[in-house]
Coordinates of C-alpha atoms in Angstrom, one line a residue:
X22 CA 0.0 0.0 0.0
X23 CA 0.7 3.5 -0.3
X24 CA 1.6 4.2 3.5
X25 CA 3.6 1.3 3.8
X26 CA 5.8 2.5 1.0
X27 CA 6.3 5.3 2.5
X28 CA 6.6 4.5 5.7
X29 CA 9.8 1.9 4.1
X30 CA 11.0 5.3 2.5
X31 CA 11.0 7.3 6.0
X32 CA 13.0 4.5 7.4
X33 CA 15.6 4.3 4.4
X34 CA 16.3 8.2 4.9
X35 CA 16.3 7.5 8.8
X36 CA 19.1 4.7 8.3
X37 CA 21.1 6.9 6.3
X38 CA 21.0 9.9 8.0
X39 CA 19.9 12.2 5.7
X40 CA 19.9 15.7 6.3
X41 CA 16.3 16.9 7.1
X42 CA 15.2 19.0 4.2
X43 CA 15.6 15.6 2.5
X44 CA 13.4 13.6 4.1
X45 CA 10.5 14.9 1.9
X46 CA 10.1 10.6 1.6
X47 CA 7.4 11.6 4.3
X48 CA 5.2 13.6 2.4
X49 CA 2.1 12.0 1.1
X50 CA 3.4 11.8 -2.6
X51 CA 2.7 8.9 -5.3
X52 CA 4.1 5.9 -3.8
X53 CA 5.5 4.5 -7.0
X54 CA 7.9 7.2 -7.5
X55 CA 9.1 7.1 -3.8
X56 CA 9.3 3.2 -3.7
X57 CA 11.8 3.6 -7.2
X58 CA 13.7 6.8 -5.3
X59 CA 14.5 4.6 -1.9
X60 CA 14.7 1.5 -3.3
X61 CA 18.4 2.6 -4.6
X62 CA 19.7 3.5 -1.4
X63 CA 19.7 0.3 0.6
X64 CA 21.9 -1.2 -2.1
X65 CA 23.8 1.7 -3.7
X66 CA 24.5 3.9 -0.6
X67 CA 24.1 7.7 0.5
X68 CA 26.1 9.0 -2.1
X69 CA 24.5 6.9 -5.6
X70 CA 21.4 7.6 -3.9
X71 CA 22.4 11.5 -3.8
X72 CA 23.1 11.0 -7.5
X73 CA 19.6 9.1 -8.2
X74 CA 18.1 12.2 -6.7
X75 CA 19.4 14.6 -9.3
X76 CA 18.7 11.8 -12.1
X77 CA 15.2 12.0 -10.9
X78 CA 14.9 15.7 -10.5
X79 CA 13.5 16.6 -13.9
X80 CA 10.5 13.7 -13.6
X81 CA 10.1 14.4 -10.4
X82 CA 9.6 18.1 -11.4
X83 CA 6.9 17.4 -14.0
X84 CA 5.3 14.1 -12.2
X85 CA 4.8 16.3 -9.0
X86 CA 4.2 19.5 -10.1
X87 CA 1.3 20.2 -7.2
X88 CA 3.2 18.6 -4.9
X89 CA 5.1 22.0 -4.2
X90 CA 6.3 20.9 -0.9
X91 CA 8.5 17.9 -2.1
X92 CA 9.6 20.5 -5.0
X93 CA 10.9 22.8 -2.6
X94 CA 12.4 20.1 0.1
X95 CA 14.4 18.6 -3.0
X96 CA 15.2 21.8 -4.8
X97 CA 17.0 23.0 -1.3
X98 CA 19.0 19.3 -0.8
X99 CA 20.2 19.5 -4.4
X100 CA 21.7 23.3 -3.7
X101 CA 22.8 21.9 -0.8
X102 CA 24.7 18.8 -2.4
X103 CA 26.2 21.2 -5.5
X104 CA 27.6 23.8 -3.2
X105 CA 29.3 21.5 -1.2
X106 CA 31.8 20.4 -4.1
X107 CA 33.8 23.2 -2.9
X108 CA 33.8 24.7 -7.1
X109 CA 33.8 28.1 -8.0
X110 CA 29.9 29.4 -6.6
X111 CA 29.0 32.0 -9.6
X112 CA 26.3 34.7 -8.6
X113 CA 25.1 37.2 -11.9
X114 CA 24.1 40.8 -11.0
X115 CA 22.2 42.3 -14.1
X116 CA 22.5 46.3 -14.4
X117 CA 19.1 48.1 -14.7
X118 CA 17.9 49.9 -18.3
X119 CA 16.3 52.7 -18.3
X120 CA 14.5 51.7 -21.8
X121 CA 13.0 48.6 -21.4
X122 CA 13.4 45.0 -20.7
X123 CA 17.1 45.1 -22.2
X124 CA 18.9 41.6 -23.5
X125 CA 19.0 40.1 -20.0
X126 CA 16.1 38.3 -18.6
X127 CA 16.2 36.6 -14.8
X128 CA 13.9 33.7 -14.6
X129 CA 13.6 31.2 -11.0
X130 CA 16.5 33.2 -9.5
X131 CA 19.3 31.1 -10.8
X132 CA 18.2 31.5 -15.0
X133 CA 19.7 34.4 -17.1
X134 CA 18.5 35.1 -20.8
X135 CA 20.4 36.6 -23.3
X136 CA 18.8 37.5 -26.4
X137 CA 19.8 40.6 -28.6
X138 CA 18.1 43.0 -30.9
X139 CA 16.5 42.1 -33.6
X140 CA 17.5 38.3 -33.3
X141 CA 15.4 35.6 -32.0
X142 CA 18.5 33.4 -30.9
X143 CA 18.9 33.4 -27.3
X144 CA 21.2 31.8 -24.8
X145 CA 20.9 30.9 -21.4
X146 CA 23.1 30.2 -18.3
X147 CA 22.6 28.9 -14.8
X148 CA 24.2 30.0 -12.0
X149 CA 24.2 29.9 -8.4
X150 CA 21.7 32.9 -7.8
X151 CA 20.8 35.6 -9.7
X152 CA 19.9 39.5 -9.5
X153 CA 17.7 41.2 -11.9
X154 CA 17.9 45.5 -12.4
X155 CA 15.4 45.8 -9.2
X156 CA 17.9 44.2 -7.1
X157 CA 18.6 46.6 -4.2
X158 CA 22.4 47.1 -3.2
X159 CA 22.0 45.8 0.2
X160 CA 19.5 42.7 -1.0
X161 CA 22.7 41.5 -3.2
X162 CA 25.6 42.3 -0.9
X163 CA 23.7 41.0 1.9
X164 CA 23.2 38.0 0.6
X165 CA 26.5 37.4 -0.9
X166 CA 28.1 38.5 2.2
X167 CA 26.5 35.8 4.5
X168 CA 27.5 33.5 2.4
X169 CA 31.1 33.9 2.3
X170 CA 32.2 35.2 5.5
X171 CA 31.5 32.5 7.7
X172 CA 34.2 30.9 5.8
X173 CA 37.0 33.4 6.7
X174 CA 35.7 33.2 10.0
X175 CA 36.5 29.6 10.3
X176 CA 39.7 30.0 9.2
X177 CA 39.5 29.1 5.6
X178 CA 41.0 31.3 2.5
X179 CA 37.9 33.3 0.9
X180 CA 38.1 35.0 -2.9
X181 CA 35.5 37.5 -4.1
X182 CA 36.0 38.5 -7.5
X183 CA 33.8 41.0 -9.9
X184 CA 34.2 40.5 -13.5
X185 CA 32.0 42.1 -16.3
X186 CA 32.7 45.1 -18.9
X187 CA 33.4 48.0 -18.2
X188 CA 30.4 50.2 -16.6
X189 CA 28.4 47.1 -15.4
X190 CA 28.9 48.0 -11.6
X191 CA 31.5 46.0 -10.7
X192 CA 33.0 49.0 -8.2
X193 CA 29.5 49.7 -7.1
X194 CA 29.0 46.1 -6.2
X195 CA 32.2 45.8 -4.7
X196 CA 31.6 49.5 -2.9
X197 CA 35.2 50.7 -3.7
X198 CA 34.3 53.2 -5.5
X199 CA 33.7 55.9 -3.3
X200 CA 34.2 56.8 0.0
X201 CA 32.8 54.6 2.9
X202 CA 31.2 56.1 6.0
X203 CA 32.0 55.3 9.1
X204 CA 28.5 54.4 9.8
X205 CA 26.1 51.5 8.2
X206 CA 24.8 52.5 5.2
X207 CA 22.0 50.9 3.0
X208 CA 23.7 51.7 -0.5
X209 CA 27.4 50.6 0.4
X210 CA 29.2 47.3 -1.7
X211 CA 30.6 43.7 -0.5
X212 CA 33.9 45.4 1.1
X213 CA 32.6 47.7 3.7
X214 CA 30.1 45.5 4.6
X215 CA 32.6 42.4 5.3
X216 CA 34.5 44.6 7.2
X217 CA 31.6 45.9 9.5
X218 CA 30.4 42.1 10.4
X219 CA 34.1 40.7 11.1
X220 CA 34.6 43.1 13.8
X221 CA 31.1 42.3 15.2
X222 CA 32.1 38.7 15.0
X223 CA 35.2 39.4 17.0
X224 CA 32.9 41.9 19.6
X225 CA 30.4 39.2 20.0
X226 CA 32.9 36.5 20.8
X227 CA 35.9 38.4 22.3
X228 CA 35.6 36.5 25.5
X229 CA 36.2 32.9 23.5
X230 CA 38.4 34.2 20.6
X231 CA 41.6 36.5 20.7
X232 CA 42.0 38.2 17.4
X233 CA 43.8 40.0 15.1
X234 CA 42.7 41.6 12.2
X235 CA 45.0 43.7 9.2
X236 CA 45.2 44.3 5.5
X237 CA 46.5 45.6 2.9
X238 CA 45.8 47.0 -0.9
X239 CA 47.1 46.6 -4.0
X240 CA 46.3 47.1 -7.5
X241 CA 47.9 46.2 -10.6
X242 CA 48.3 49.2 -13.8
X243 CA 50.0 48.5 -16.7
X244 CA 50.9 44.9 -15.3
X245 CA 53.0 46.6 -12.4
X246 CA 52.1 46.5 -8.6
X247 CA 51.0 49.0 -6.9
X248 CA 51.1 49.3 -2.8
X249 CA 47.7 51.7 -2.6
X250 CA 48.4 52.2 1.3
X251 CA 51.7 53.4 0.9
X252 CA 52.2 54.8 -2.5
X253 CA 54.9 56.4 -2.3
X254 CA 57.0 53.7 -1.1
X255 CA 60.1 51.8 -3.1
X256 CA 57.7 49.7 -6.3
X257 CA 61.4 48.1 -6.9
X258 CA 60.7 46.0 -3.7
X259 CA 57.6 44.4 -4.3
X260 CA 57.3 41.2 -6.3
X261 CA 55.3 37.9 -6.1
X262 CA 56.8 34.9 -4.9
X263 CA 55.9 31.5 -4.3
X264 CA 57.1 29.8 -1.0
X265 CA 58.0 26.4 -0.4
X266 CA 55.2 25.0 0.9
X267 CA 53.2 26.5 -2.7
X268 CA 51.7 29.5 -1.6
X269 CA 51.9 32.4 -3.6
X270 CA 52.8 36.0 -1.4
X271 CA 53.5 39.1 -2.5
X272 CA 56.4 40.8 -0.9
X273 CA 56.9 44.3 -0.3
X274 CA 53.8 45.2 0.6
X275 CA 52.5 47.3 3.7
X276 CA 49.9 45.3 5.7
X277 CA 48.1 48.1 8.5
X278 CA 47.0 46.0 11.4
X279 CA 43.7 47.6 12.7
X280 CA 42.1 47.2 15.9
X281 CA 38.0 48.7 14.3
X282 CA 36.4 48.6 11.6
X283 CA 36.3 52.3 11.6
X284 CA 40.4 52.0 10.9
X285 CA 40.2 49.6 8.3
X286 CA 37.3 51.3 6.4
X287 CA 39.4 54.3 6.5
X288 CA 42.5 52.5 5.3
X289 CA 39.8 51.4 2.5
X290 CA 39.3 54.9 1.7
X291 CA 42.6 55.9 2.0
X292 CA 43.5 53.3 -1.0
X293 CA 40.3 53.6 -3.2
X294 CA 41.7 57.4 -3.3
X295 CA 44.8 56.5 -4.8
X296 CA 43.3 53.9 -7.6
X297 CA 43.7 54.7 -11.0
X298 CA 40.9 55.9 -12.6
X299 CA 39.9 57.5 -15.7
X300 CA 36.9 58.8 -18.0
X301 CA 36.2 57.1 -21.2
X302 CA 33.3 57.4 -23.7
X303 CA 31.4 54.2 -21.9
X304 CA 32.2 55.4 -17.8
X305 CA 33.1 58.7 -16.4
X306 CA 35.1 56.6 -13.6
X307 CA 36.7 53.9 -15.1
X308 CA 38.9 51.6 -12.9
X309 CA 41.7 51.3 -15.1
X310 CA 43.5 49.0 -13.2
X311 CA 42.6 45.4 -10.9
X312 CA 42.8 46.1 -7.6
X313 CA 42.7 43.4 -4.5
X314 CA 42.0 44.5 -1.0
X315 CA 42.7 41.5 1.2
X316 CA 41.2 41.3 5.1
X317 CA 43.6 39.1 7.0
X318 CA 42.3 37.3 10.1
X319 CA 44.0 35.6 13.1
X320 CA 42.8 34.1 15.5
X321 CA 43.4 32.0 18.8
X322 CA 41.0 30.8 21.3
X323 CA 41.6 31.7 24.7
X324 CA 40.8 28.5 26.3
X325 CA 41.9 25.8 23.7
X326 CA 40.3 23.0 25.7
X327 CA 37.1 24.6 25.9
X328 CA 37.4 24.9 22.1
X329 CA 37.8 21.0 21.5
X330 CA 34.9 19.9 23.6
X331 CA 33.0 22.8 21.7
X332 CA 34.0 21.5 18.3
X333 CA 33.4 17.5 19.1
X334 CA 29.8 18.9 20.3
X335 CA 29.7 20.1 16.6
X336 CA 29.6 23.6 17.7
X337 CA 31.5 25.1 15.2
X338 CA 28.5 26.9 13.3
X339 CA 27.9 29.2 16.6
X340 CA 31.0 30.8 16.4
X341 CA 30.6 32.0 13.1
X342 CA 28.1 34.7 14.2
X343 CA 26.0 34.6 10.5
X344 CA 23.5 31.8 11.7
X345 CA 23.1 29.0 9.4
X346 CA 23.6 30.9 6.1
X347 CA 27.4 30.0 5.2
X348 CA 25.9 26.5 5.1
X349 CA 24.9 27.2 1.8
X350 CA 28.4 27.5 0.4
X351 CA 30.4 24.8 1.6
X352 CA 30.3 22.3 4.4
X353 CA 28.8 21.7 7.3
X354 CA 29.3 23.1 11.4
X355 CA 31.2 19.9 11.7
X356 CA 33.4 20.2 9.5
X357 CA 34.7 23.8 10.9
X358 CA 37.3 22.4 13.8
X359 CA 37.6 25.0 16.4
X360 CA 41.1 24.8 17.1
X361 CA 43.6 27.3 19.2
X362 CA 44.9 29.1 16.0
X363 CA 43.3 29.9 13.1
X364 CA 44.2 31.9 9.9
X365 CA 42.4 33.4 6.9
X366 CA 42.6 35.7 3.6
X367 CA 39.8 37.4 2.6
X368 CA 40.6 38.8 -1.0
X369 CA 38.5 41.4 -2.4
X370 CA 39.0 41.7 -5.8
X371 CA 37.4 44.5 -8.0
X372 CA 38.4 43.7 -11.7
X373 CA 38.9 46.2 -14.5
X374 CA 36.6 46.1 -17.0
X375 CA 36.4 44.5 -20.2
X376 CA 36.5 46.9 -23.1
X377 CA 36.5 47.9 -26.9
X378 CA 38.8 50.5 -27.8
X379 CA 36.4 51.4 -30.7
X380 CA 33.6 52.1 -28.4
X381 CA 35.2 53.3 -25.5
X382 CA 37.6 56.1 -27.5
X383 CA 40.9 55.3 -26.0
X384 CA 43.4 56.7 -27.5
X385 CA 47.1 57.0 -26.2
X386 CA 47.8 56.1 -22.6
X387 CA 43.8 55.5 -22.4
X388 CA 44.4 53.1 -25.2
X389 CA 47.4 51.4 -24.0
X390 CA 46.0 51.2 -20.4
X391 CA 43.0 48.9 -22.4
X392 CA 45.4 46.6 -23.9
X393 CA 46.9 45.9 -20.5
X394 CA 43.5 45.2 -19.0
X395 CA 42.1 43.1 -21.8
X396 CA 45.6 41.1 -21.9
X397 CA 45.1 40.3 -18.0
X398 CA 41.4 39.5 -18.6
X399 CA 42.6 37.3 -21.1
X400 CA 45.2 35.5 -19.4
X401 CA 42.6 35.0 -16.5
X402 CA 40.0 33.4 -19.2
X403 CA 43.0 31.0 -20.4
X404 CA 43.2 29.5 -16.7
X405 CA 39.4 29.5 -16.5
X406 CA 39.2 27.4 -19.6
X407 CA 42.3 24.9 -18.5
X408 CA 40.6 24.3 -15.0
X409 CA 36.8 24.0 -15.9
X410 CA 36.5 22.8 -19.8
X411 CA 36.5 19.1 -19.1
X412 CA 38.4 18.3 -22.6
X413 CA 41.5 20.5 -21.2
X414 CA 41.3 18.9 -17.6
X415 CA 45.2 18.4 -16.9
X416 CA 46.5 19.6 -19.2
X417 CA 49.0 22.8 -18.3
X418 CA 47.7 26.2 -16.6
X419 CA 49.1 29.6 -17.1
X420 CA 49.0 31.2 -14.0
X421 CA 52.5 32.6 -14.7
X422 CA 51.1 34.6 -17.9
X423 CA 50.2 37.7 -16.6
X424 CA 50.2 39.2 -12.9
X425 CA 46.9 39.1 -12.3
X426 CA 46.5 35.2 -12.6
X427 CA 50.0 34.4 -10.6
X428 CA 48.1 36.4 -7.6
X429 CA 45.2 34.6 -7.9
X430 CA 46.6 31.0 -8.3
X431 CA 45.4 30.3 -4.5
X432 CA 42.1 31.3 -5.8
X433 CA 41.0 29.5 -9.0
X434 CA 42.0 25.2 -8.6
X435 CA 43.8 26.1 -4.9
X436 CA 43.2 26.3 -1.3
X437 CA 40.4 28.9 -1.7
X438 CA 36.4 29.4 -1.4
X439 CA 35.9 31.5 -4.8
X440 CA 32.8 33.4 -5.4
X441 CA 32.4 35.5 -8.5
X442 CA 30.0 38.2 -9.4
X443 CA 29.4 38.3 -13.2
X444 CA 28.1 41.9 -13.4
X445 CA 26.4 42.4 -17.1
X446 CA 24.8 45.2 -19.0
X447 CA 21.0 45.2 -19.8
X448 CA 21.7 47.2 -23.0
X449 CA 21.4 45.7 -26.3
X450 CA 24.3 47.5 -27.6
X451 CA 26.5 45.3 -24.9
X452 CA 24.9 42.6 -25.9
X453 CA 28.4 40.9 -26.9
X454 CA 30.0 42.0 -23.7
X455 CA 27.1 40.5 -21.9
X456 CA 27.1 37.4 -23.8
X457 CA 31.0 37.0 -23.2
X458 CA 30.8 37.6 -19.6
X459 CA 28.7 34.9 -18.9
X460 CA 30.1 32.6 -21.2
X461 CA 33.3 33.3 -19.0
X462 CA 31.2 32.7 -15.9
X463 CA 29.6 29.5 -16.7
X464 CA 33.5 28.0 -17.2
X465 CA 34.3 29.4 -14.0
X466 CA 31.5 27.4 -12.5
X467 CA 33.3 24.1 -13.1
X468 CA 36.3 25.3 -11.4
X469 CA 36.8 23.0 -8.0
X470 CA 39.2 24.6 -5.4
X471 CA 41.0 22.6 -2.3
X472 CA 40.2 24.8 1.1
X473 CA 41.4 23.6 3.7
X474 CA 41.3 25.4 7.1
X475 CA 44.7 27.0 8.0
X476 CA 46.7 25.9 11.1
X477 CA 50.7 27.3 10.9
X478 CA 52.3 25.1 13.2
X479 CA 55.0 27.2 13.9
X480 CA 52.4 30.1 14.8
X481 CA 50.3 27.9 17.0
X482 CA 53.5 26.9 19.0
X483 CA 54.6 30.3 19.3
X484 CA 51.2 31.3 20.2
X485 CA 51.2 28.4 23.0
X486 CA 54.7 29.5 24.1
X487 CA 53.1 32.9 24.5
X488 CA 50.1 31.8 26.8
X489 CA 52.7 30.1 28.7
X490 CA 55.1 32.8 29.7
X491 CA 52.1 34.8 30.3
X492 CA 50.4 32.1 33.0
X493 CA 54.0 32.2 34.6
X494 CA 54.3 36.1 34.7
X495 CA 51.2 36.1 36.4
X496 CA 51.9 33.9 38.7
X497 CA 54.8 35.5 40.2
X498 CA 53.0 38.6 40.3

């Protein structure tokens, strides 16, 4: 019978311990389809019956399409399961247009349609989650914020990159484009806003967690580096270099340690100042160079014991102060270790756009500033396309081609949580650009980074030493 089918299906997704937004098994649905669905997993296992799932998706879709509750409850796992690969998580902002519809078209959230003038070929992509033009600014950086930072607060490396042409709002995303108030605002970009909710993380648990929070800012014009927080400093110094252990630094540069957000939004400021910009026929303030402000976070719990027992209790998620919403992205409360030292690199990283000399009117050092973006842009779509096209799939990647790629070798295939905001124009004249940038995107989608969370040894020792002579000092006091 019906019930006894599904009561068999409740106690399959009991024995395996699936998460609970999977155990839709329980909902009154046909019993034929949820007999064929749990009749895989006693013999194939949690993970072919994970697969099974997605096989059945589509007929699942259009067998069930009043049962909206089991849509939803297998919609959610499915996200669930695809983020947790640990790839490259794609999010697409569209800009408004002022005349109409434009070429791009949002459709479920995750959908975009690309269609251009006068042409009834379309394309369309998927992604992770997508904005349309009535997207507020604090709708999209909210919710791409929550979704990365818990990350960074468990001590894993984080990359957030904005790629698009030029004048899609990459900057305005981003919010380096002007300066930052020292107070909440509703309008401001990613960067401010991970800055503000780091320190509240530390506030909220300084009794449990000593940190330490600095960064610095860089840029790179004309395929040279620029320190933005000291500018004047010697650019003979700074170079990028790869240490033994693989990871790629860059040395030379200034990093201002910074006890508030309040200093660190002003070092923001303070950089964003000295960016190169310039007008062109297509933006009035053109970034014409790619800029990276990285967040660096340390941090050691004060009673390391404590910290065990609250990580074997699967605690982890608590101390990440953003509630459940970095699940989303990655893995699991349990797999976050609270341990005594922990380390993280939160790049921000606001790329120059993409652009056509012909259309934006660069001439001279306008012009040969273009080249030098499009040839980093370029070199960056090369290691896209040898990590994510499946036919290129070991074959050699050049990060070494161009700067931009060699600082972001941690980020794209490394040990890295990569998000990327593909920012496109709604105008049918960009339809091209628009086309290109999500073409770009969809490859990056298939990327699969290796994050790990980041103990130094040699840190945590010293660290421990340090707690040490401390206990003794105060004992003699």
């Amino acid at each position: 019978s019906s019930s006894a089918v599904l009561a068999a299906a409740a106690a399959t997704a009991a024995a395996h311990q699936l998460p609970r937004s999977v155990k839709l098994l329980n909902l009154d649905v046909p019993g034929a389809v949820v007999a064929k669905i749990a009749s895989f997993a006693p013999v194939a296992g949690l993970p072919a019956f994970r697969r099974i799932c997605v096989l059945f998706h589509t007929a699942l879709a259009r067998l069930l399409s009043k049962e909206t509750g089991l849509q939803s409850a297998l919609e959610s796992y499915l996200q669930m399961k695809r983020l947790n690969s640990k790839r490259v998580w794609v999010v697409v902002r569209a800009r408004p247009f002022n005349d109409g519809p434009g070429c791009v078209r949002i459709g479920n959230q995750k959908k975009v349609s690309v269609t251009g003038s006068g042409t009834s070929q379309g394309f369309e992509f998927f992604s992770d989650r997508a904005f349309g033009g009535s997207a507020t600014q604090e709708e999209v950086c909210g919710y791409i914020g929550s979704r990365v930072l818990p990350h960074a607060m468990n001590g894993e490396h984080v990359c957030l990159m904005a790629y698009g042409q030029t004048g899609s709002g990459k900057t305005h995303t981003m919010g380096t484009g002007q300066a930052c108030a020292m107070e909440p605002m509703p309008d401001e970009g990613i960067t401010p806003q991970v800055i503000r909710n780091s320190f509240a993380h530390f506030e909220q648990h300084s009794e449990e967690v000593e940190w330490k929070a600095s960064c610095c800012y860089l840029e790179i014009y004309n395929e040279e580096i620029r320190d933005l927080l000291q500018p004047n400093g010697p650019k003979h110094l700074i170079a990028v270099r790869e240490r033994s252990d693989g990871v790629i630094q860059v040395a030379g540069i200034h990093a201002e340690a910074c006890n508030s957000a309040s200093q660190m939004i002003r070092c923001l400021n303070d950089g964003s100042v000295q960016r190169t910009t310039g007008a062109t026929l297509m933006n009035e303030q053109s970034s014409r160079s790619h800029s990276i402000f990285t967040v660096i976070l340390e941090q050691r719990s004060r009673n390391p014991a404590q910290a065990r027992r609250t990580s074997a209790a699967g605690g982890g998620a608590e101390l990440c102060g953003m509630g459940g919403e970095g699940g989303e992205f990655g893995a699991g409360a349990d797999d976050f270790p609270l341990t005594s030292y922990r380390t993280a690199k939160f790049h921000l990283v606001d790329l120059a756009g993409s652009e056509r000399a012909k259309r934006t009117g660069a001439v001279g050092n306008r012009f040969k500033e273009s080249v030098a973006i499009n040839a980093g842009l370029l070199a960056l779509g090369n290691v896209i396309s040898a990590l994510g096209d499946p036919a290129k799939r070991g074959s050699h990647v050049p990060y070494r081609e161009s700067k931009l790629t060699r600082l972001l070798q941690d980020s794209l295939g490394g040990n890295s949580r990569t998000l990327m905001v593909a920012c496109a124009s709604s105008a049918d004249t960009d339809f091209e650009e628009t086309l290109n940038t999500l073409k770009y995107a969809h490859r990056a989608r298939n990327i699969k980074n290796k994050p790990v969370v980041n103990h130094d040894p040699r840190v945590a020792q010293l660290a421990a030493l340090q707690d040490e002579n401390e206990a003794l000092r105060r004992e003699l006091r």
